[in-house]
Amino acid sequence: MQIIQEALAGTLESSDLFVRVSPSEGPLELILNSEVQHQFGDQIRKVAQETFAKLGVSEGATVIIEDKGALDCVIEARLEAALLRAAGDKSVEWETLS
Amino acid sequence: MSDGLEFLTVEPASDPVARREIVDLLASCGLDYEKQIEFFVTARQEGRLVACAGFEKGIIKDVAICQTLRGSAISLRLVSEVTYLAHSQGYQILFVYTEPHNADFFLGCGFYPLVEVPGQTALLENTPVGIKNYCASLAHYKVEADKIGCVVANANPFTLGHLYLITEAAKSCDWLHLFIVKEDASLFSYHDRFMLAKEMTKDIPNLTLHGGSKYMVSRATFPAYFFKDKGMVGQCRTAVDLLLFRKYIAPALGVTHRFVGTEPFCDTTRKYNNDMKFWLQEPSSIAHSIEVVELERTKRSGIAVSASEVRRLLAGGNFEKIKEFVPKPTFDLIMNKYATSV
């Protein structure tokens, strides 16, 4: 999947996360800022990498996450939404995503 | 939402009732209402306005939250809402000015510090990589040498004064970096200003011409330059822009000297030049100092050549006089684009 535009998802509220995806040149870059970085930083990165792999995003994007202590399922959902928006995909079959 | 908060975007210009409430809320928080702000995100609780955040062309301003709700989650929703509003208008990177003691509020909302003028103001942006990526892109043009000069010009329009300053600066340096201010808030468009600079400097061998950016003499870093009757008070009007240059841009390119022409006419530019000596040269722990070299303006018929003088002549339709002050490409452009409209 190719990232063609800037996109946002989520909020900065507690237990949520704010995701900003922008097109870039070069490898995929993930920048994580989390209130629970010390305890869950690695886990959040793992969820993010799995989501990138699932959607086939491996380059050409910068992904910035401002996490406010979201659960894994929320992180995955917000990331998916942001990446699909950033890919300009209007024909998403949301039901098939799991 | 259980907290009963309702968020709504309003345009104060067309909504006098909401505007009145915003002015009152800002006043209760010790802030002045800025009438050029185009949009406010407002939060209401039981019909009463309890928080607002203004947004104007990439800059968040006039953020106020009523006393009783401070420290609650309302701030995070407010900033989220403004970010989506900005995104819908095509603004990805947002800046915010705040008093340094309030900077923590924004640090918790996805903002990152750029520069601080101690005790006066702090500028933040909502990305951890904005200035970093910009400097990385500049670093490609870094030239390793002892004396690296820099000129930042609006060149509105490009005059013989610019040509003189740039030529002299290039002669005295190993390499010269020339930046053309990007903000399209001047009489001459960025495209025209840049193309004229390109044409006029193409024969200078030790010069790199750069487009400007939002980190340099822009609406965000130096609002007073473009809106000369407004802007922040006192010293910090120019300090933010100059500190950004010193802390980020100059190190990325290895700039050691910054060149300016003396300014006989425009008060804002004159103040900028004076402040430059202070903010760039004063010893500081944040970055190496940069030597400011002020060159006496070149004169024609006893009058110092300056772009503001050219614009004044243009407004008066005095084309013969303009001819003395500008190179031929600038004159041709003026005749093409502006001669008929005067």
Coordinates of C-alpha atoms in Angstrom, one line a residue:
Chain A
M1 CA 0.0 0.0 0.0
Q2 CA 1.3 3.4 -1.0
I3 CA 1.1 6.4 1.2
I4 CA 0.1 9.4 -0.9
Q5 CA -1.2 12.0 1.5
E6 CA -1.1 13.3 5.0
A7 CA -3.8 11.7 7.3
L8 CA -4.8 11.8 10.9
A9 CA -6.7 9.4 13.2
G10 CA -7.6 9.3 16.8
T11 CA -7.5 11.9 19.5
L12 CA -5.2 13.0 22.3
E13 CA -7.7 11.9 25.0
S14 CA -6.8 9.5 27.7
S15 CA -6.8 5.8 26.6
D16 CA -6.7 6.9 23.0
L17 CA -3.9 7.8 20.7
F18 CA -3.3 10.3 17.9
V19 CA -1.8 9.1 14.7
R20 CA -0.3 11.3 12.0
V21 CA 0.8 9.7 8.7
S22 CA 2.8 11.6 6.1
P23 CA 4.3 10.6 2.8
S24 CA 8.1 10.7 2.8
E25 CA 11.0 9.4 0.8
G26 CA 12.9 6.5 2.1
P27 CA 12.2 3.8 4.6
L28 CA 9.2 3.7 6.9
E29 CA 9.8 5.7 10.0
L30 CA 7.9 5.3 13.2
I31 CA 8.1 7.9 15.9
L32 CA 6.4 7.0 19.2
N33 CA 5.7 9.3 22.1
S34 CA 3.8 7.6 24.8
E35 CA 2.8 8.3 28.4
V36 CA 3.5 4.6 29.1
Q37 CA 6.6 4.4 26.9
H38 CA 8.8 2.8 29.6
Q39 CA 6.4 0.0 30.4
F40 CA 4.7 -0.5 27.0
G41 CA 6.8 1.1 24.4
D42 CA 8.1 -2.1 22.9
Q43 CA 4.6 -3.6 22.9
I44 CA 3.2 -0.6 21.1
R45 CA 5.9 -0.7 18.5
K46 CA 5.2 -4.4 18.0
V47 CA 1.5 -3.7 17.4
A48 CA 2.4 -0.9 15.0
Q49 CA 4.9 -3.1 13.0
E50 CA 2.3 -5.9 12.7
T51 CA -0.3 -3.4 11.4
F52 CA 2.2 -2.0 8.8
A53 CA 2.9 -5.6 7.7
K54 CA -0.8 -6.5 7.4
L55 CA -1.4 -3.4 5.2
G56 CA 1.8 -3.8 3.3
V57 CA 3.3 -0.5 4.3
S58 CA 7.1 -0.8 4.3
E59 CA 8.4 2.5 3.0
G60 CA 7.6 6.0 1.9
A61 CA 5.9 7.1 5.1
T62 CA 6.5 8.8 8.5
V63 CA 4.1 7.7 11.2
I64 CA 3.9 9.7 14.4
I65 CA 2.1 8.3 17.3
E66 CA 1.1 10.3 20.4
D67 CA -0.2 7.7 22.7
K68 CA -2.2 8.4 25.8
G69 CA -2.3 4.8 27.1
A70 CA -4.4 3.1 24.5
L71 CA -5.1 -0.6 24.4
D72 CA -3.6 -2.7 21.6
C73 CA -6.8 -3.1 19.8
V74 CA -7.3 0.7 19.8
I75 CA -3.8 1.3 18.6
E76 CA -4.3 -1.2 15.7
A77 CA -7.7 0.4 14.8
R78 CA -6.4 4.0 14.8
L79 CA -3.3 3.0 12.8
E80 CA -5.3 1.2 10.2
A81 CA -7.7 4.1 9.8
A82 CA -4.8 6.6 9.5
L83 CA -2.9 4.5 7.0
L84 CA -6.0 3.8 4.8
R85 CA -6.8 7.5 4.8
A86 CA -3.2 8.3 3.9
A87 CA -3.4 5.8 1.0
G88 CA -6.4 7.6 -0.3
D89 CA -8.4 4.4 -0.2
K90 CA -12.1 5.2 -0.5
S91 CA -13.2 1.6 -1.3
V92 CA -12.3 0.2 2.1
E93 CA -14.3 -2.9 3.1
W94 CA -14.2 -2.3 6.8
E95 CA -15.9 -5.5 7.6
T96 CA -13.1 -7.6 6.2
L97 CA -10.6 -5.9 8.4
S98 CA -10.0 -7.7 11.7
Chain B
M1 CA -20.0 12.5 26.2
S2 CA -20.7 12.3 29.9
D3 CA -19.0 15.6 30.6
G4 CA -21.7 17.3 28.4
L5 CA -19.2 19.2 26.3
E6 CA -20.2 20.3 22.9
F7 CA -17.5 21.3 20.4
L8 CA -18.2 23.6 17.5
T9 CA -16.1 25.6 15.1
V10 CA -17.2 29.2 14.6
E11 CA -16.1 32.0 12.3
P12 CA -16.1 35.0 14.5
A13 CA -16.4 37.4 11.6
S14 CA -19.9 36.2 10.7
D15 CA -21.1 35.2 14.2
P16 CA -21.2 38.3 16.4
V17 CA -22.9 36.5 19.3
A18 CA -20.2 33.8 19.6
R19 CA -17.6 36.5 19.1
R20 CA -18.8 38.4 22.1
E21 CA -18.6 35.3 24.2
I22 CA -15.1 34.5 22.9
V23 CA -13.9 38.0 23.7
D24 CA -15.3 37.7 27.2
L25 CA -13.7 34.3 27.8
L26 CA -10.4 35.5 26.6
A27 CA -10.6 38.7 28.7
S28 CA -11.3 36.6 31.8
C29 CA -8.1 34.7 31.1
G30 CA -6.0 37.9 30.5
L31 CA -5.9 37.5 26.7
D32 CA -6.7 39.9 23.9
Y33 CA -9.0 38.9 21.1
E34 CA -7.1 39.0 17.8
K35 CA -9.6 39.9 15.1
Q36 CA -7.6 38.4 12.2
I37 CA -8.2 34.9 13.6
E38 CA -10.5 33.2 11.1
F39 CA -11.7 30.2 13.1
F40 CA -12.3 29.4 16.7
V41 CA -12.9 25.9 18.1
T42 CA -15.3 26.4 21.0
A43 CA -16.4 24.1 23.7
R44 CA -19.7 24.6 25.5
Q45 CA -21.1 23.1 28.7
E46 CA -24.8 23.5 29.4
G47 CA -24.8 26.2 26.7
R48 CA -22.0 28.2 28.3
L49 CA -18.8 28.9 26.5
V50 CA -16.0 27.2 28.6
A51 CA -13.0 26.9 26.2
C52 CA -11.8 28.2 22.9
A53 CA -8.8 27.9 20.6
G54 CA -8.2 30.2 17.7
F55 CA -6.7 29.1 14.4
E56 CA -5.2 31.3 11.7
K57 CA -3.2 30.0 8.8
G58 CA -1.2 27.3 10.6
I59 CA -0.9 29.0 13.9
I60 CA -2.9 28.3 17.0
K61 CA -3.7 31.4 19.0
D62 CA -5.9 32.7 21.8
V63 CA -6.3 29.4 23.7
A64 CA -8.4 29.9 26.8
I65 CA -10.1 27.5 29.2
C66 CA -12.3 28.7 32.0
Q67 CA -10.8 28.5 35.4
T68 CA -12.9 25.7 36.7
L69 CA -12.1 23.3 33.9
R70 CA -8.3 23.7 33.8
G71 CA -6.4 20.6 34.3
S72 CA -9.3 18.5 33.0
A73 CA -9.2 16.5 29.8
I74 CA -10.9 19.4 27.9
S75 CA -7.5 20.7 26.8
L76 CA -6.7 17.5 24.9
R77 CA -10.0 17.4 23.1
L78 CA -9.7 21.1 22.3
V79 CA -6.3 20.6 20.7
S80 CA -7.5 17.4 18.9
E81 CA -10.4 19.4 17.4
V82 CA -8.1 22.2 16.3
T83 CA -5.7 19.7 14.7
Y84 CA -8.6 18.2 12.6
L85 CA -9.9 21.6 11.7
A86 CA -6.4 22.6 10.5
H87 CA -6.0 19.3 8.6
S88 CA -9.3 19.9 6.8
Q89 CA -7.9 23.2 5.6
G90 CA -4.6 21.7 4.4
Y91 CA -2.4 22.7 7.4
Q92 CA -0.4 19.7 8.7
I93 CA 2.2 21.5 10.8
L94 CA 0.8 23.7 13.4
F95 CA 2.7 26.3 15.5
V96 CA 1.7 27.7 18.8
Y97 CA 3.0 30.7 20.7
T98 CA 2.7 30.6 24.4
E99 CA 4.2 32.0 27.5
P100 CA 7.0 29.8 28.6
H101 CA 5.3 28.8 31.9
N102 CA 2.3 27.5 29.9
A103 CA 4.5 25.5 27.5
D104 CA 3.9 22.3 29.5
F105 CA 0.2 22.4 28.6
F106 CA 1.1 22.0 24.9
L107 CA 3.9 19.5 25.5
G108 CA 1.2 17.2 26.7
C109 CA -0.9 17.7 23.6
G110 CA 1.6 16.5 21.0
F111 CA 3.6 19.8 20.6
Y112 CA 7.4 20.0 20.7
P113 CA 9.5 23.0 21.7
L114 CA 11.3 25.0 19.0
V115 CA 12.7 28.1 20.7
E116 CA 12.1 30.0 23.9
V117 CA 12.7 33.7 24.5
P118 CA 13.3 33.5 28.3
G119 CA 10.5 35.0 30.3
Q120 CA 8.6 36.1 27.2
T121 CA 7.4 33.5 24.7
A122 CA 7.9 30.0 23.5
L123 CA 7.3 28.7 20.0
L124 CA 6.2 25.0 19.6
E125 CA 5.3 22.9 16.7
N126 CA 3.1 19.8 16.6
T127 CA 5.6 17.3 15.2
P128 CA 8.8 15.9 16.7
V129 CA 10.5 15.9 13.3
G130 CA 9.5 19.1 11.5
I131 CA 12.6 21.2 12.1
K132 CA 14.8 18.2 12.2
N133 CA 13.7 17.0 8.7
Y134 CA 14.1 20.6 7.4
C135 CA 17.6 20.9 8.7
A136 CA 18.5 17.5 7.3
S137 CA 17.3 18.7 3.9
L138 CA 19.4 21.8 4.2
A139 CA 22.5 19.8 5.3
H140 CA 22.7 18.4 1.7
Y141 CA 23.9 21.9 0.7
K142 CA 26.4 22.4 3.4
V143 CA 29.8 23.5 2.1
E144 CA 32.9 22.9 4.3
A145 CA 34.9 26.1 4.5
D146 CA 36.0 28.7 7.0
K147 CA 33.7 31.5 6.2
I148 CA 30.1 30.7 5.2
G149 CA 27.8 33.6 4.7
C150 CA 24.0 33.8 4.6
V151 CA 21.6 36.4 3.3
V152 CA 17.8 36.2 4.0
A153 CA 15.9 38.5 1.7
N154 CA 12.2 39.1 0.9
A155 CA 13.4 40.9 -2.2
N156 CA 10.0 42.5 -2.7
P157 CA 11.1 43.2 -5.4
F158 CA 14.7 42.4 -6.2
T159 CA 16.6 45.7 -6.4
L160 CA 20.2 46.8 -7.2
G161 CA 20.5 47.0 -3.4
H162 CA 20.0 43.3 -3.1
L163 CA 22.4 42.7 -6.0
Y164 CA 25.1 44.8 -4.3
L165 CA 24.6 43.2 -0.9
I166 CA 24.7 39.6 -2.3
T167 CA 27.7 40.3 -4.6
E168 CA 29.7 41.9 -1.8
A169 CA 28.8 39.2 0.7
A170 CA 29.7 36.5 -1.8
K171 CA 33.1 38.2 -2.5
S172 CA 34.0 38.2 1.2
C173 CA 32.9 34.6 1.9
D174 CA 34.0 31.1 0.8
W175 CA 30.3 30.3 0.2
L176 CA 27.1 32.2 0.4
H177 CA 23.6 30.8 1.1
L178 CA 20.8 33.1 -0.1
F179 CA 17.3 32.5 1.1
I180 CA 14.2 34.1 -0.4
V181 CA 11.4 34.5 2.1
K182 CA 8.6 32.1 1.2
E183 CA 5.5 33.6 2.8
D184 CA 3.2 34.9 0.1
A185 CA 2.1 38.0 2.0
S186 CA 4.0 40.6 0.0
L187 CA 3.2 42.8 -3.0
F188 CA 5.3 40.6 -5.3
S189 CA 4.6 36.9 -5.3
Y190 CA 7.0 34.3 -4.0
H191 CA 7.3 32.9 -7.4
D192 CA 8.3 36.2 -9.0
R193 CA 10.6 37.1 -6.1
F194 CA 12.4 33.8 -6.4
M195 CA 12.7 33.8 -10.1
L196 CA 14.2 37.3 -10.2
A197 CA 16.7 36.3 -7.5
K198 CA 17.6 33.2 -9.5
E199 CA 18.1 35.2 -12.6
M200 CA 20.2 37.9 -10.9
T201 CA 22.5 35.5 -9.0
K202 CA 23.1 32.9 -11.7
D203 CA 26.6 34.1 -12.4
I204 CA 27.8 34.1 -8.8
P205 CA 29.8 30.9 -8.6
N206 CA 30.0 30.5 -4.8
L207 CA 26.3 30.9 -4.1
T208 CA 23.4 28.5 -3.3
L209 CA 19.9 29.9 -3.7
H210 CA 17.4 28.4 -1.3
G211 CA 13.6 28.7 -1.2
G212 CA 12.4 30.0 2.2
S213 CA 10.5 27.9 4.7
K214 CA 8.0 28.4 7.5
Y215 CA 11.0 28.3 9.9
M216 CA 12.4 31.6 8.5
V217 CA 10.8 35.0 8.3
S218 CA 7.4 33.5 8.0
R219 CA 4.0 34.2 9.3
A220 CA 4.8 31.7 12.1
T221 CA 8.2 32.9 13.1
F222 CA 7.9 36.6 12.5
P223 CA 4.3 37.8 12.3
A224 CA 5.2 41.4 12.8
Y225 CA 7.1 41.5 9.6
F226 CA 4.0 40.9 7.5
F227 CA 1.5 42.6 9.8
K228 CA 3.5 45.6 10.8
D229 CA 0.8 47.2 13.0
K230 CA 0.3 44.0 15.1
G231 CA 2.4 41.2 16.4
M232 CA 3.9 40.5 19.8
V233 CA 5.1 43.1 22.0
G234 CA 8.7 44.3 22.6
Q235 CA 11.8 42.3 22.1
C236 CA 10.3 38.9 21.3
R237 CA 8.9 40.2 18.0
T238 CA 12.1 39.3 16.2
A239 CA 13.8 37.1 18.7
V240 CA 12.0 33.9 17.8
D241 CA 12.9 34.1 14.2
L242 CA 16.6 34.9 14.9
L243 CA 16.9 32.2 17.6
L244 CA 15.5 29.6 15.2
F245 CA 18.1 30.7 12.7
R246 CA 20.9 30.5 15.2
K247 CA 19.8 27.3 16.8
Y248 CA 18.8 25.2 13.7
I249 CA 19.4 26.7 10.3
A250 CA 22.9 28.2 10.7
P251 CA 24.3 25.0 12.2
A252 CA 22.8 22.8 9.5
L253 CA 24.6 24.9 6.8
G254 CA 27.6 25.8 8.9
V255 CA 26.8 29.5 8.6
T256 CA 29.3 31.8 10.3
H257 CA 28.3 35.2 9.0
R258 CA 24.9 36.8 8.3
F259 CA 24.8 39.8 6.0
V260 CA 22.3 42.6 6.0
G261 CA 22.0 46.0 4.4
T262 CA 21.5 49.1 6.6
E263 CA 17.9 50.0 6.6
P264 CA 17.1 53.7 6.2
F265 CA 13.3 53.5 5.7
C266 CA 11.5 50.5 7.1
D267 CA 11.2 50.6 10.9
T268 CA 10.5 46.9 11.1
T269 CA 13.5 45.9 9.1
R270 CA 15.7 48.3 10.9
K271 CA 14.7 46.8 14.2
Y272 CA 15.2 43.4 12.8
N273 CA 18.8 44.3 11.9
N274 CA 19.5 45.7 15.3
D275 CA 18.0 42.8 17.1
M276 CA 20.0 40.5 14.9
K277 CA 23.2 41.7 16.4
F278 CA 21.9 40.9 19.8
W279 CA 20.3 37.5 19.2
L280 CA 22.9 36.1 16.8
Q281 CA 26.0 37.4 18.5
E282 CA 25.3 37.4 22.2
P283 CA 27.1 34.6 23.9
S284 CA 24.7 31.8 24.6
S285 CA 24.7 28.1 25.4
I286 CA 22.1 27.2 22.8
A287 CA 24.4 27.6 19.7
H288 CA 27.5 29.2 18.4
S289 CA 27.3 32.9 17.7
I290 CA 27.0 34.2 14.2
E291 CA 28.8 37.4 13.2
V292 CA 26.4 40.0 11.8
V293 CA 27.9 42.1 9.0
E294 CA 25.9 45.2 8.1
L295 CA 26.8 46.7 4.8
E296 CA 26.0 50.3 3.9
R297 CA 23.3 50.5 1.3
T298 CA 24.2 51.3 -2.2
K299 CA 22.8 54.7 -3.4
R300 CA 21.4 56.0 -6.6
S301 CA 20.9 59.8 -7.1
G302 CA 21.8 60.2 -3.4
I303 CA 18.9 57.9 -2.2
A304 CA 19.6 54.5 -0.6
V305 CA 18.3 51.7 -2.8
S306 CA 15.6 49.7 -1.0
A307 CA 12.7 47.6 -1.9
S308 CA 10.3 49.6 0.3
E309 CA 11.4 52.8 -1.6
V310 CA 10.7 51.0 -4.9
R311 CA 7.2 50.0 -3.7
R312 CA 6.6 53.5 -2.7
L313 CA 7.6 54.8 -6.1
L314 CA 5.4 52.1 -7.7
A315 CA 2.4 53.2 -5.7
G316 CA 3.0 56.7 -7.0
G317 CA 3.5 55.4 -10.6
N318 CA 7.0 56.9 -10.8
F319 CA 8.4 54.3 -13.2
E320 CA 11.4 56.4 -14.4
K321 CA 12.7 56.6 -10.9
I322 CA 12.2 52.9 -10.3
K323 CA 14.4 52.2 -13.3
E324 CA 17.4 53.6 -11.4
F325 CA 16.9 51.3 -8.5
V326 CA 16.2 47.9 -10.0
P327 CA 17.9 45.6 -12.5
K328 CA 16.4 45.1 -15.9
P329 CA 14.5 41.8 -15.2
T330 CA 12.8 43.4 -12.2
F331 CA 11.9 46.5 -14.2
D332 CA 10.5 44.4 -17.0
L333 CA 8.4 42.4 -14.5
I334 CA 7.1 45.6 -13.0
M335 CA 6.2 47.1 -16.4
N336 CA 4.5 43.8 -17.4
K337 CA 2.5 43.2 -14.2
Y338 CA 2.0 46.5 -12.5
A339 CA 2.3 49.3 -15.0
T340 CA -1.2 48.9 -16.2
S341 CA -2.8 48.6 -12.8
V342 CA -1.5 51.8 -11.4

